[in-house]
Amino acid sequence: MGTMSATADAVDCDVHNAVPRLSALFPFLPDSWVDYCRETGVEGFDPAFYPPGAPLSARPGSRAGEGPPGSDPDVVRAHVLDGAGARYAILNCLYAVQALHNPDWAASMARALNDWQAATWLAADTRFRASIVVSTRDPHAAAQEIERRAGRGFVQVLLPASAPAPLGQRSYWPIYAAAEAADVPVALHPGVGGANPLSPVGWPSHYIEDYACAALTLQSQITSMVAEGVFAAHPGLQVVLLESGVTWLPSLMWRFDKNWKALRREVPWVERPPSHVIREHVLLSTTPFDAPPAIDRAWVDRFLTQLGSVRMLLHAGDYPHWHHGDAPTALLEQLSPAERELVLHGNAARVYRLPEEIGCARGH
Amino acid sequence: MRTGALIDCDVHNAVSSDAELQPYLSTRWRRHMELIGSRTFSPFTKGYAYPKAARFASRRDAWPPTGGLPGSDLEFMKEQLLDAYPVKHAVLNCLYRAPEQRHDAYGAALATAVNNWQVDQWLERDDRLRASITVPFEFPDLAAAEIDRATTCPGFVQVLLYPRTAAPLGRREYWPIYEAACRAGLPIGIHAASTTPGPITATGWPSYYIEDHTGLAVAFQAQVISLIFNGVFDRFPELRVVLLEGGFAWVPALAHRLDALHARLGEEVPDLRYPPSHYLRSHIRITTQPMEEPERPGDLVPLIREVGADLLMFSTDYPHWDFDNPHRAFRTRVPATLHRQIMHDNACATYRLAA
Amino acid sequence: MTGSNRHVVVAAADEIPPGGRKIVHIDGRSVGVFNLGDRYVALRNTCPHEGAPLCEGALSGALTSPRPGEYHYERRGEILRCPWHQWEFDLRTGRSWVDPERLRVRSYSVTCENDHVVLHL
Ligand code: FES
C-alpha cells in the first residue's frame, strides 16, 4: 500500500516501527535486566495509548505477519517507502519504556531499544532514519544516551507527550542541552511517560477522549517550554510536535501572547511574544491536521498567516495509524508548488539535516 | 465600538469576610467555621500558589472606597459597571470557596449560605442582577439538593461549576447535577477557578500563573470532550452548558478534531446520536472574556462566524484584572447584527431573560 | 500661551512628593502627573489598550533577564502597570514594554515654575 502519489518521494516524518516482542530487545539489554524481565514475568511495553483492535491504531493491511503492525521492516518498507512511497521515513518507536517508574531500568530499556533500532531498522534500509528513545526519569542518563546515539541515522530525540512534569521545567534541561549540542530536534509524540491522568481534569472514560486530549497535552507542553525559557537557554533547539493536530496552534498563540503582555514579569526571559518564539522553534507534523472537512485556498491563506509560516509544517503519513479524512492531502493540493516542496521535503531536510539533494527534490 | 443594551454574563460579587456569611449558617457550622474553617486543596489559608497578576485577581481601581474586597460593594459596582455601561442584566458568579471544601456537609452549608446571602444582599437590591447557584459539585447529591432548594428563589439563572474537577465532568457521578439543572430549567455554567485537586495540565503542575491562565483553555476543552463523549447531551437533551472565561478561539479546531476522530472511532461510543460538533453548537455557549485578540484584529469576525454567531455571550468579568470593557473589547468592527447577538440576544435566550 | 501649547498649573511644588502622583482633569482630559525625583512626567490617563484609567496603576520596576532564573530589576517606581491588564508603560517615555514602537500612551512635558508644577498641553 503506497502513499498517495502526490506525496511520492516526500520525507515521511512520522512512521511507527514496533517491537515485535520484548525478547527482541534482549540481545541489546544487559543480562541483569534480561533475567529481571524474564523472572518477574514482564510482558512488554506495547503502548496502551494505541489499543491493538482500534481502527485508528492500524490501517487495513498493516496487520501483516505475526508481530504488531509496524514490527516488520520489510512490510514497513513496502508500505511506506517502495513504489510511490516516501524518499525517507523518520521512525518514531512508541514502545512505552518511558512509562516505567524505575529510572535505571527505563534508561536500560531505552538504550536497548535504540540499539535494536540501529541493528534492525537503520541497517535494513538507508532510507530509514530513527528517533532516539529516552526516558525522562533520569534526564542525565537521557542526555548521555543522546550523546551516544545521535548521528549515524538517529536524527531526533523522542519524548512522550504525557510526562511526569511539564517538559519545560529545568530538571529536563540536560535533555535539551544534549539535543542542541548534537544538533537534533526533540519530538513530542502522544504517549505516556508519567503517571498523570490523560486529561487536565482527571482520567477520561473512553479511548476517544484520551486521543482527543493528546492535542491538549501538547498545548500544555509547548506552553511550558516557552514559559520556562527552554528556548532562551537553548536557542538552537527545535521541537517537533507529532500526531496531534495543527489547527489549534493559532488559538494557543493568541491566548499566550495576550497573557504574556500581562504576566511577562513571571517569565522575563521570554523577551518576545510567545508566538514569535514558537514560530522560530516549533514544527508540527500534518497528520492528523484537524482542518474543516473542505478547505479552499482562502482558508489555507488565512490559516498559514495565522500559523506564521509554511516552514513549520512537516509531511507525515503516521503509518500504521489510520486517521479519518484526507485533510493533509487536501492541504497539499491547496499549496503552491514552492510551499508544497517545503512541506514534503524542504522543512524536513532542514530540521533533520538530510542529504543535500533532498532539499531540491521535487514531488512528481 | 459603542454598545447598546448589554447583558454582562460574568460579574463577580464577593463575600468580604466569613463574618458576612455567619448569619446564614446554623450554630453547628458557625462553630465549624471558627474551629477548622476552610479546608480546600490550597496550601495556604489565604491566597493562591500562583499569585494572580494583581491583588485578589482584581482591577486595581476596583477596590471600593468603603473598604472590603472588589465586588463586595453593590453601590460601587453600580458606579463602575452597572451604571457606567448600558447593562440591562448582569449575571453574578460568586467564587466564594464553598465548592472547593473537602468537607462535604460544610461545603454544602456554605453553598446554601452563599446563595441565601446572594438573594438578600444582591438579587433583592437591584433588579438588573441575576445570579448563579453555588453548589458543592464534588458531592453531586448535595449539589442537586441545593439546586432544588435555591430555584425556589427567583433570580437564579444558572448552576455554577468550575472546570478543574476531580474527574472529567461527563462522568456518571456528576449526572445528578445535570438532572437537577434540567428539572430547574437552568443551564450549567463552568467558570474558571483556581484551587483544585489537580494541575491544569495533563502533565503535572506548571511553574507560573501565565501557564495556568493560558492552560484554562485546555481544561475547558477537556470538559467539553468529556461531556460530549460520555453522552451527557444525549441523556439530557435540554441541558445547556455555558463556558465562562475559557476563551473561544479553540472551538473550530476542536470541533474538526472531534468529528474526524468520531468518524474513525465512533464505534466506541455508539450511543452518540450526532457528530460531536453538533453537540458543541447546540448545547454549548461561551462567554467572550478574556476577549480573543488575534494578531490581525480583523481575524476576529471570521473566527466568531466559524465558532457560531449564536454561541457567544459578552462578559466583562468585573472586577477581575482581565476585565473587558464593553466599548473597547472588540478591537475590530463587528457587524451590528452580530454585535447585538453577542452583547444581548444570545444571553437572553440562554438565561431566559426578556429580550 | 497658545492653543496648541497651553501651560496649566496643576500643583504646588511640594504637593507631589518623589514617587507620588496627581491625577488632574483639564478640559475633559484626564492626565496623571508623576514626580520621579529628578523630574516630573505626565501621561494621559487612558490606556491605549481598552481605556483603563492608566495613571491609577501600580508603579513598578523594569524587569529583565539575561537567562532563565536570573532577574535584573531596575528603575523601581518608573514603570507604570495598567490597573486592568497589567501592561507596562515607561513613565519617562510613555512607551509600552511589549511593543514600544507602536504602542504608547500620550505624554506631556512638565516644568517647575515659581514653586508650581506646570503641565504643557
Ligand atoms: S486597558 Fe490597559 S492594559 Fe488593557
mmCIF file of N, CA, C and O in Angstrom, chain A residues 55 163 165-166 169 196-197 200-201 203 205-209 211-212 215-216 220-221 224 228 247 251 254-255 258-260 262-263 266 269 279 290-292 302 305-306 322-324, chain B residues 53 163 165 167-168 171 199-205 207-211 213-214 216 218 221-222 226 229-230 249 253 256-257 260-261 263-264 268 291 293-296 299 306 321:
data_model
loop_
_atom_site.group_PDB
_atom_site.id
_atom_site.type_symbol
_atom_site.label_atom_id
_atom_site.label_comp_id
_atom_site.label_asym_id
_atom_site.label_seq_id
_atom_site.Cartn_x
_atom_site.Cartn_y
_atom_site.Cartn_z
ATOM 1 N N PRO A 55 -9.557 0.884 15.204
ATOM 2 C CA PRO A 55 -9.255 1.189 13.797
ATOM 3 C C PRO A 55 -8.192 2.276 13.639
ATOM 4 O O PRO A 55 -7.477 2.289 12.642
ATOM 5 N N ALA A 163 4.249 13.582 30.302
ATOM 6 C CA ALA A 163 5.441 13.394 31.116
ATOM 7 C C ALA A 163 5.065 13.529 32.593
ATOM 8 O O ALA A 163 3.959 13.951 32.916
ATOM 9 N N ALA A 165 6.136 15.701 34.657
ATOM 10 C CA ALA A 165 6.003 17.129 34.965
ATOM 11 C C ALA A 165 6.106 17.882 33.647
ATOM 12 O O ALA A 165 6.591 17.332 32.653
ATOM 13 N N PRO A 166 5.644 19.138 33.613
ATOM 14 C CA PRO A 166 5.708 19.874 32.342
ATOM 15 C C PRO A 166 7.134 19.897 31.794
ATOM 16 O O PRO A 166 8.096 20.145 32.531
ATOM 17 N N GLN A 169 10.277 22.312 32.396
ATOM 18 C CA GLN A 169 10.906 22.534 33.702
ATOM 19 C C GLN A 169 12.381 22.163 33.701
ATOM 20 O O GLN A 169 12.828 21.291 32.964
ATOM 21 N N ASN A 196 0.451 10.823 35.240
ATOM 22 C CA ASN A 196 -0.651 11.782 35.288
ATOM 23 C C ASN A 196 -1.853 11.274 34.506
ATOM 24 O O ASN A 196 -1.706 10.507 33.566
ATOM 25 N N PRO A 197 -3.057 11.749 34.902
ATOM 26 C CA PRO A 197 -4.234 11.408 34.098
ATOM 27 C C PRO A 197 -4.046 11.927 32.676
ATOM 28 O O PRO A 197 -3.286 12.869 32.449
ATOM 29 N N PRO A 200 -6.438 17.099 31.447
ATOM 30 C CA PRO A 200 -6.082 18.051 32.511
ATOM 31 C C PRO A 200 -7.118 18.098 33.628
ATOM 32 O O PRO A 200 -6.926 18.820 34.591
ATOM 33 N N VAL A 201 -8.202 17.357 33.494
ATOM 34 C CA VAL A 201 -9.223 17.397 34.534
ATOM 35 C C VAL A 201 -9.527 15.995 35.057
ATOM 36 O O VAL A 201 -10.630 15.722 35.514
ATOM 37 N N TRP A 203 -8.995 11.497 34.897
ATOM 38 C CA TRP A 203 -8.982 10.374 33.956
ATOM 39 C C TRP A 203 -10.257 10.308 33.137
ATOM 40 O O TRP A 203 -11.334 10.185 33.694
ATOM 41 N N SER A 205 -13.006 8.542 30.410
ATOM 42 C CA SER A 205 -13.596 7.197 30.399
ATOM 43 C C SER A 205 -13.258 6.409 29.140
ATOM 44 O O SER A 205 -13.165 5.202 29.170
ATOM 45 N N HIS A 206 -13.147 7.108 28.015
ATOM 46 C CA HIS A 206 -13.061 6.427 26.722
ATOM 47 C C HIS A 206 -11.718 6.686 26.042
ATOM 48 O O HIS A 206 -11.089 7.720 26.248
ATOM 49 N N TYR A 207 -11.391 5.755 25.167
ATOM 50 C CA TYR A 207 -10.177 5.950 24.369
ATOM 51 C C TYR A 207 -10.300 7.183 23.479
ATOM 52 O O TYR A 207 -9.356 7.951 23.316
ATOM 53 N N ILE A 208 -11.475 7.391 22.921
ATOM 54 C CA ILE A 208 -11.643 8.532 22.017
ATOM 55 C C ILE A 208 -11.368 9.846 22.764
ATOM 56 O O ILE A 208 -10.843 10.803 22.195
ATOM 57 N N GLU A 209 -11.654 9.876 24.063
ATOM 58 C CA GLU A 209 -11.328 11.063 24.864
ATOM 59 C C GLU A 209 -9.818 11.173 25.072
ATOM 60 O O GLU A 209 -9.238 12.255 24.965
ATOM 61 N N TYR A 211 -7.515 10.121 23.219
ATOM 62 C CA TYR A 211 -6.845 10.546 21.985
ATOM 63 C C TYR A 211 -7.133 12.013 21.689
ATOM 64 O O TYR A 211 -6.232 12.769 21.316
ATOM 65 N N ALA A 212 -8.387 12.411 21.881
ATOM 66 C CA ALA A 212 -8.732 13.820 21.637
ATOM 67 C C ALA A 212 -7.880 14.731 22.514
ATOM 68 O O ALA A 212 -7.424 15.795 22.084
ATOM 69 N N ALA A 215 -3.993 16.399 21.922
ATOM 70 C CA ALA A 215 -3.692 17.727 21.383
ATOM 71 C C ALA A 215 -3.591 18.745 22.512
ATOM 72 O O ALA A 215 -2.829 19.716 22.429
ATOM 73 N N LEU A 216 -4.350 18.528 23.571
ATOM 74 C CA LEU A 216 -4.315 19.452 24.703
ATOM 75 C C LEU A 216 -2.995 19.321 25.457
ATOM 76 O O LEU A 216 -2.414 20.305 25.916
ATOM 77 N N SER A 220 -0.142 22.130 26.418
ATOM 78 C CA SER A 220 0.439 22.400 27.738
ATOM 79 C C SER A 220 1.956 22.323 27.674
ATOM 80 O O SER A 220 2.660 23.124 28.298
ATOM 81 N N GLN A 221 2.466 21.360 26.917
ATOM 82 C CA GLN A 221 3.922 21.195 26.855
ATOM 83 C C GLN A 221 4.595 22.369 26.156
ATOM 84 O O GLN A 221 5.634 22.862 26.608
ATOM 85 N N SER A 224 4.644 25.285 28.406
ATOM 86 C CA SER A 224 5.675 25.121 29.424
ATOM 87 C C SER A 224 7.065 25.417 28.865
ATOM 88 O O SER A 224 7.856 26.136 29.477
ATOM 89 N N GLU A 228 9.082 28.508 30.505
ATOM 90 C CA GLU A 228 10.225 28.197 31.361
ATOM 91 C C GLU A 228 11.544 28.684 30.778
ATOM 92 O O GLU A 228 12.573 28.632 31.443
ATOM 93 N N THR A 247 -4.221 22.685 13.641
ATOM 94 C CA THR A 247 -5.049 23.895 13.537
ATOM 95 C C THR A 247 -5.291 24.587 14.875
ATOM 96 O O THR A 247 -5.763 25.713 14.905
ATOM 97 N N SER A 251 -4.832 29.583 17.957
ATOM 98 C CA SER A 251 -5.617 29.976 19.140
ATOM 99 C C SER A 251 -4.748 29.965 20.390
ATOM 100 O O SER A 251 -4.872 30.839 21.253
ATOM 101 N N TRP A 254 -2.492 33.140 20.318
ATOM 102 C CA TRP A 254 -3.185 34.388 20.669
ATOM 103 C C TRP A 254 -3.359 34.505 22.176
ATOM 104 O O TRP A 254 -3.109 35.540 22.766
ATOM 105 N N ARG A 255 -3.806 33.415 22.770
ATOM 106 C CA ARG A 255 -4.049 33.459 24.221
ATOM 107 C C ARG A 255 -2.739 33.660 24.987
ATOM 108 O O ARG A 255 -2.660 34.422 25.941
ATOM 109 N N LYS A 258 -1.416 37.230 24.539
ATOM 110 C CA LYS A 258 -2.206 38.169 25.342
ATOM 111 C C LYS A 258 -1.798 38.072 26.813
ATOM 112 O O LYS A 258 -1.616 39.084 27.485
ATOM 113 N N ASN A 259 -1.628 36.860 27.279
ATOM 114 C CA ASN A 259 -1.233 36.689 28.678
ATOM 115 C C ASN A 259 0.197 37.158 28.932
ATOM 116 O O ASN A 259 0.513 37.645 30.008
ATOM 117 N N TRP A 260 1.043 37.019 27.938
ATOM 118 C CA TRP A 260 2.423 37.463 28.092
ATOM 119 C C TRP A 260 2.471 38.984 28.308
ATOM 120 O O TRP A 260 3.253 39.483 29.116
ATOM 121 N N ALA A 262 0.462 40.713 29.842
ATOM 122 C CA ALA A 262 0.042 40.996 31.212
ATOM 123 C C ALA A 262 1.000 40.412 32.242
ATOM 124 O O ALA A 262 1.230 40.999 33.284
ATOM 125 N N LEU A 263 1.536 39.261 31.963
ATOM 126 C CA LEU A 263 2.179 38.460 33.009
ATOM 127 C C LEU A 263 3.652 38.181 32.744
ATOM 128 O O LEU A 263 4.241 37.315 33.374
ATOM 129 N N GLU A 266 6.572 37.308 35.291
ATOM 130 C CA GLU A 266 6.876 35.979 35.842
ATOM 131 C C GLU A 266 7.967 35.283 35.045
ATOM 132 O O GLU A 266 8.634 34.390 35.562
ATOM 133 N N TRP A 269 12.575 36.199 30.952
ATOM 134 C CA TRP A 269 13.459 35.693 29.890
ATOM 135 C C TRP A 269 12.699 35.472 28.582
ATOM 136 O O TRP A 269 13.317 35.266 27.555
ATOM 137 N N ARG A 279 7.143 30.205 16.620
ATOM 138 C CA ARG A 279 7.381 30.131 15.171
ATOM 139 C C ARG A 279 8.831 29.842 14.836
ATOM 140 O O ARG A 279 9.128 29.247 13.809
ATOM 141 N N ASP A 290 -6.646 18.140 11.523
ATOM 142 C CA ASP A 290 -7.796 18.744 12.201
ATOM 143 C C ASP A 290 -8.259 20.025 11.518
ATOM 144 O O ASP A 290 -8.422 21.076 12.145
ATOM 145 N N ALA A 291 -8.470 19.910 10.231
ATOM 146 C CA ALA A 291 -8.980 21.035 9.441
ATOM 147 C C ALA A 291 -10.458 20.827 9.167
ATOM 148 O O ALA A 291 -10.981 19.730 9.357
ATOM 149 N N PRO A 292 -11.147 21.871 8.692
ATOM 150 C CA PRO A 292 -12.543 21.685 8.278
ATOM 151 C C PRO A 292 -12.611 20.629 7.182
ATOM 152 O O PRO A 292 -11.620 20.390 6.483
ATOM 153 N N ARG A 302 -5.500 32.089 5.096
ATOM 154 C CA ARG A 302 -5.754 32.638 6.424
ATOM 155 C C ARG A 302 -5.046 31.801 7.481
ATOM 156 O O ARG A 302 -4.375 32.312 8.376
ATOM 157 N N THR A 305 -1.236 32.338 7.437
ATOM 158 C CA THR A 305 -0.876 33.632 8.013
ATOM 159 C C THR A 305 -0.966 33.574 9.530
ATOM 160 O O THR A 305 -0.092 34.081 10.236
ATOM 161 N N GLN A 306 -2.006 32.939 10.009
ATOM 162 C CA GLN A 306 -2.159 32.847 11.460
ATOM 163 C C GLN A 306 -1.085 31.947 12.080
ATOM 164 O O GLN A 306 -0.572 32.227 13.159
ATOM 165 N N TRP A 322 -4.264 5.089 11.483
ATOM 166 C CA TRP A 322 -5.211 5.290 10.403
ATOM 167 C C TRP A 322 -6.181 6.386 10.799
ATOM 168 O O TRP A 322 -7.025 6.193 11.665
ATOM 169 N N HIS A 323 -6.014 7.527 10.182
ATOM 170 C CA HIS A 323 -6.859 8.672 10.528
ATOM 171 C C HIS A 323 -8.007 8.788 9.552
ATOM 172 O O HIS A 323 -7.938 8.338 8.424
ATOM 173 N N HIS A 324 -9.011 9.479 10.036
ATOM 174 C CA HIS A 324 -10.149 9.698 9.162
ATOM 175 C C HIS A 324 -9.918 10.950 8.337
ATOM 176 O O HIS A 324 -9.286 11.886 8.777
ATOM 177 N N ALA B 53 -1.644 38.041 38.958
ATOM 178 C CA ALA B 53 -1.470 39.306 38.245
ATOM 179 C C ALA B 53 -1.661 40.523 39.153
ATOM 180 O O ALA B 53 -0.911 41.471 39.077
ATOM 181 N N PRO B 163 -14.052 24.435 36.124
ATOM 182 C CA PRO B 163 -13.566 23.491 35.100
ATOM 183 C C PRO B 163 -12.559 22.482 35.634
ATOM 184 O O PRO B 163 -12.258 21.513 34.958
ATOM 185 N N THR B 165 -12.028 19.838 37.918
ATOM 186 C CA THR B 165 -12.773 18.950 38.788
ATOM 187 C C THR B 165 -11.927 17.742 39.156
ATOM 188 O O THR B 165 -10.859 17.518 38.586
ATOM 189 N N ALA B 167 -12.762 14.719 38.592
ATOM 190 C CA ALA B 167 -12.854 13.818 37.439
ATOM 191 C C ALA B 167 -13.522 14.603 36.309
ATOM 192 O O ALA B 167 -14.168 15.614 36.556
ATOM 193 N N PRO B 168 -13.359 14.136 35.071
ATOM 194 C CA PRO B 168 -13.986 14.872 33.963
ATOM 195 C C PRO B 168 -15.507 14.933 34.144
ATOM 196 O O PRO B 168 -16.133 13.954 34.568
ATOM 197 N N ARG B 171 -18.520 12.386 33.412
ATOM 198 C CA ARG B 171 -18.673 11.087 34.083
ATOM 199 C C ARG B 171 -19.963 11.010 34.888
ATOM 200 O O ARG B 171 -20.461 11.997 35.407
ATOM 201 N N PRO B 199 -3.467 19.455 38.717
ATOM 202 C CA PRO B 199 -2.854 20.533 37.944
ATOM 203 C C PRO B 199 -3.690 20.890 36.712
ATOM 204 O O PRO B 199 -4.581 20.134 36.331
ATOM 205 N N ILE B 200 -3.384 22.017 36.102
ATOM 206 C CA ILE B 200 -4.122 22.497 34.934
ATOM 207 C C ILE B 200 -3.687 21.782 33.656
ATOM 208 O O ILE B 200 -4.253 21.989 32.596
ATOM 209 N N THR B 201 -2.675 20.948 33.754
ATOM 210 C CA THR B 201 -2.233 20.233 32.563
ATOM 211 C C THR B 201 -2.371 18.739 32.810
ATOM 212 O O THR B 201 -2.506 18.302 33.957
ATOM 213 N N ALA B 202 -2.300 17.980 31.725
ATOM 214 C CA ALA B 202 -2.298 16.526 31.867
ATOM 215 C C ALA B 202 -0.873 16.040 32.095
ATOM 216 O O ALA B 202 -0.595 14.851 32.006
ATOM 217 N N THR B 203 0.007 16.938 32.393
ATOM 218 C CA THR B 203 1.408 16.542 32.529
ATOM 219 C C THR B 203 2.040 17.169 33.763
ATOM 220 O O THR B 203 3.223 17.403 33.824
ATOM 221 N N GLY B 204 1.212 17.452 34.751
ATOM 222 C CA GLY B 204 1.740 17.928 36.026
ATOM 223 C C GLY B 204 1.596 19.425 36.223
ATOM 224 O O GLY B 204 1.059 20.134 35.367
ATOM 225 N N TRP B 205 2.088 19.892 37.362
ATOM 226 C CA TRP B 205 1.919 21.293 37.753
ATOM 227 C C TRP B 205 2.906 22.190 37.029
ATOM 228 O O TRP B 205 4.113 21.992 37.142
ATOM 229 N N SER B 207 4.879 25.921 36.447
ATOM 230 C CA SER B 207 5.545 26.782 37.418
ATOM 231 C C SER B 207 4.887 28.143 37.576
ATOM 232 O O SER B 207 5.056 28.776 38.611
ATOM 233 N N TYR B 208 4.180 28.604 36.548
ATOM 234 C CA TYR B 208 3.781 30.008 36.535
ATOM 235 C C TYR B 208 2.286 30.188 36.278
ATOM 236 O O TYR B 208 1.656 29.395 35.575
ATOM 237 N N TYR B 209 1.791 31.293 36.793
ATOM 238 C CA TYR B 209 0.394 31.646 36.549
ATOM 239 C C TYR B 209 0.124 31.864 35.069
ATOM 240 O O TYR B 209 -0.961 31.564 34.574
ATOM 241 N N ILE B 210 1.112 32.354 34.326
ATOM 242 C CA ILE B 210 0.893 32.566 32.886
ATOM 243 C C ILE B 210 0.548 31.233 32.213
ATOM 244 O O ILE B 210 -0.276 31.184 31.299
ATOM 245 N N GLU B 211 1.123 30.152 32.705
ATOM 246 C CA GLU B 211 0.787 28.832 32.153
ATOM 247 C C GLU B 211 -0.577 28.373 32.641
ATOM 248 O O GLU B 211 -1.362 27.769 31.905
ATOM 249 N N HIS B 213 -3.073 30.285 33.510
ATOM 250 C CA HIS B 213 -4.124 31.077 32.876
ATOM 251 C C HIS B 213 -4.250 30.717 31.400
ATOM 252 O O HIS B 213 -5.357 30.633 30.870
ATOM 253 N N THR B 214 -3.120 30.492 30.739
ATOM 254 C CA THR B 214 -3.166 30.064 29.343
ATOM 255 C C THR B 214 -3.794 28.674 29.267
ATOM 256 O O THR B 214 -4.584 28.377 28.361
ATOM 257 N N LEU B 216 -6.100 27.359 31.000
ATOM 258 C CA LEU B 216 -7.544 27.232 31.232
ATOM 259 C C LEU B 216 -8.265 26.785 29.973
ATOM 260 O O LEU B 216 -9.214 25.993 30.022
ATOM 261 N N VAL B 218 -7.333 24.826 27.822
ATOM 262 C CA VAL B 218 -7.143 23.384 27.686
ATOM 263 C C VAL B 218 -8.089 22.622 28.622
ATOM 264 O O VAL B 218 -8.708 21.625 28.235
ATOM 265 N N GLN B 221 -11.558 22.661 27.210
ATOM 266 C CA GLN B 221 -11.700 21.734 26.080
ATOM 267 C C GLN B 221 -11.846 20.303 26.571
ATOM 268 O O GLN B 221 -12.642 19.526 26.041
ATOM 269 N N ALA B 222 -11.080 19.954 27.598
ATOM 270 C CA ALA B 222 -11.158 18.589 28.130
ATOM 271 C C ALA B 222 -12.561 18.321 28.685
ATOM 272 O O ALA B 222 -13.098 17.222 28.532
ATOM 273 N N SER B 226 -15.229 15.506 27.401
ATOM 274 C CA SER B 226 -15.824 14.544 28.329
ATOM 275 C C SER B 226 -17.355 14.581 28.277
ATOM 276 O O SER B 226 -18.013 13.535 28.219
ATOM 277 N N PHE B 229 -18.523 12.970 24.810
ATOM 278 C CA PHE B 229 -18.321 11.535 24.574
ATOM 279 C C PHE B 229 -18.929 10.655 25.665
ATOM 280 O O PHE B 229 -19.125 9.462 25.469
ATOM 281 N N ASN B 230 -19.222 11.233 26.816
ATOM 282 C CA ASN B 230 -19.932 10.446 27.823
ATOM 283 C C ASN B 230 -21.444 10.516 27.647
ATOM 284 O O ASN B 230 -22.190 10.024 28.490
ATOM 285 N N ALA B 249 -11.405 30.788 20.817
ATOM 286 C CA ALA B 249 -10.701 30.611 19.544
ATOM 287 C C ALA B 249 -10.390 29.145 19.264
ATOM 288 O O ALA B 249 -10.135 28.767 18.131
ATOM 289 N N ALA B 253 -11.017 24.351 15.768
ATOM 290 C CA ALA B 253 -10.042 23.256 15.664
ATOM 291 C C ALA B 253 -10.515 22.037 16.450
ATOM 292 O O ALA B 253 -10.390 20.899 16.001
ATOM 293 N N HIS B 256 -13.356 20.214 14.575
ATOM 294 C CA HIS B 256 -12.873 19.396 13.453
ATOM 295 C C HIS B 256 -12.191 18.134 13.966
ATOM 296 O O HIS B 256 -12.370 17.043 13.423
ATOM 297 N N ARG B 257 -11.417 18.286 15.032
ATOM 298 C CA ARG B 257 -10.700 17.137 15.579
ATOM 299 C C ARG B 257 -11.680 16.077 16.085
ATOM 300 O O ARG B 257 -11.539 14.891 15.808
ATOM 301 N N ALA B 260 -13.550 14.307 13.213
ATOM 302 C CA ALA B 260 -12.690 13.364 12.497
ATOM 303 C C ALA B 260 -12.461 12.113 13.337
ATOM 304 O O ALA B 260 -12.524 10.981 12.838
ATOM 305 N N LEU B 261 -12.222 12.314 14.619
ATOM 306 C CA LEU B 261 -11.995 11.166 15.497
ATOM 307 C C LEU B 261 -13.242 10.309 15.608
ATOM 308 O O LEU B 261 -13.176 9.083 15.638
ATOM 309 N N ALA B 263 -15.515 9.955 13.416
ATOM 310 C CA ALA B 263 -15.703 9.193 12.185
ATOM 311 C C ALA B 263 -14.845 7.925 12.194
ATOM 312 O O ALA B 263 -15.219 6.909 11.620
ATOM 313 N N ARG B 264 -13.695 7.973 12.867
ATOM 314 C CA ARG B 264 -12.837 6.791 12.894
ATOM 315 C C ARG B 264 -13.133 5.882 14.091
ATOM 316 O O ARG B 264 -13.076 4.664 14.002
ATOM 317 N N GLU B 268 -16.774 3.149 19.431
ATOM 318 C CA GLU B 268 -16.567 3.048 20.875
ATOM 319 C C GLU B 268 -17.684 3.738 21.659
ATOM 320 O O GLU B 268 -17.927 3.424 22.820
ATOM 321 N N MET B 291 -11.386 38.452 25.956
ATOM 322 C CA MET B 291 -11.605 38.507 24.515
ATOM 323 C C MET B 291 -10.382 38.000 23.767
ATOM 324 O O MET B 291 -9.250 38.328 24.104
ATOM 325 N N GLU B 293 -7.662 38.030 21.125
ATOM 326 C CA GLU B 293 -7.018 39.129 20.409
ATOM 327 C C GLU B 293 -6.091 38.559 19.343
ATOM 328 O O GLU B 293 -4.884 38.439 19.545
ATOM 329 N N PRO B 294 -6.669 38.176 18.189
ATOM 330 C CA PRO B 294 -5.827 37.646 17.119
ATOM 331 C C PRO B 294 -4.769 38.672 16.740
ATOM 332 O O PRO B 294 -4.973 39.868 16.904
ATOM 333 N N GLU B 295 -3.670 38.158 16.234
ATOM 334 C CA GLU B 295 -2.572 39.029 15.829
ATOM 335 C C GLU B 295 -3.069 40.090 14.850
ATOM 336 O O GLU B 295 -2.735 41.252 14.950
ATOM 337 N N ARG B 296 -3.880 39.649 13.885
ATOM 338 C CA ARG B 296 -4.540 40.594 12.986
ATOM 339 C C ARG B 296 -5.958 40.765 13.514
ATOM 340 O O ARG B 296 -6.760 39.821 13.423
ATOM 341 N N ASP B 299 -9.081 39.242 12.035
ATOM 342 C CA ASP B 299 -9.382 37.810 12.058
ATOM 343 C C ASP B 299 -10.465 37.461 13.069
ATOM 344 O O ASP B 299 -10.951 36.321 13.094
ATOM 345 N N GLU B 306 -16.954 31.330 12.478
ATOM 346 C CA GLU B 306 -16.610 29.902 12.472
ATOM 347 C C GLU B 306 -17.070 29.222 13.764
ATOM 348 O O GLU B 306 -17.520 28.082 13.753
ATOM 349 N N TRP B 321 -8.994 41.413 37.051
ATOM 350 C CA TRP B 321 -7.942 42.163 36.356
ATOM 351 C C TRP B 321 -8.043 42.048 34.852
ATOM 352 O O TRP B 321 -7.622 42.942 34.124
#
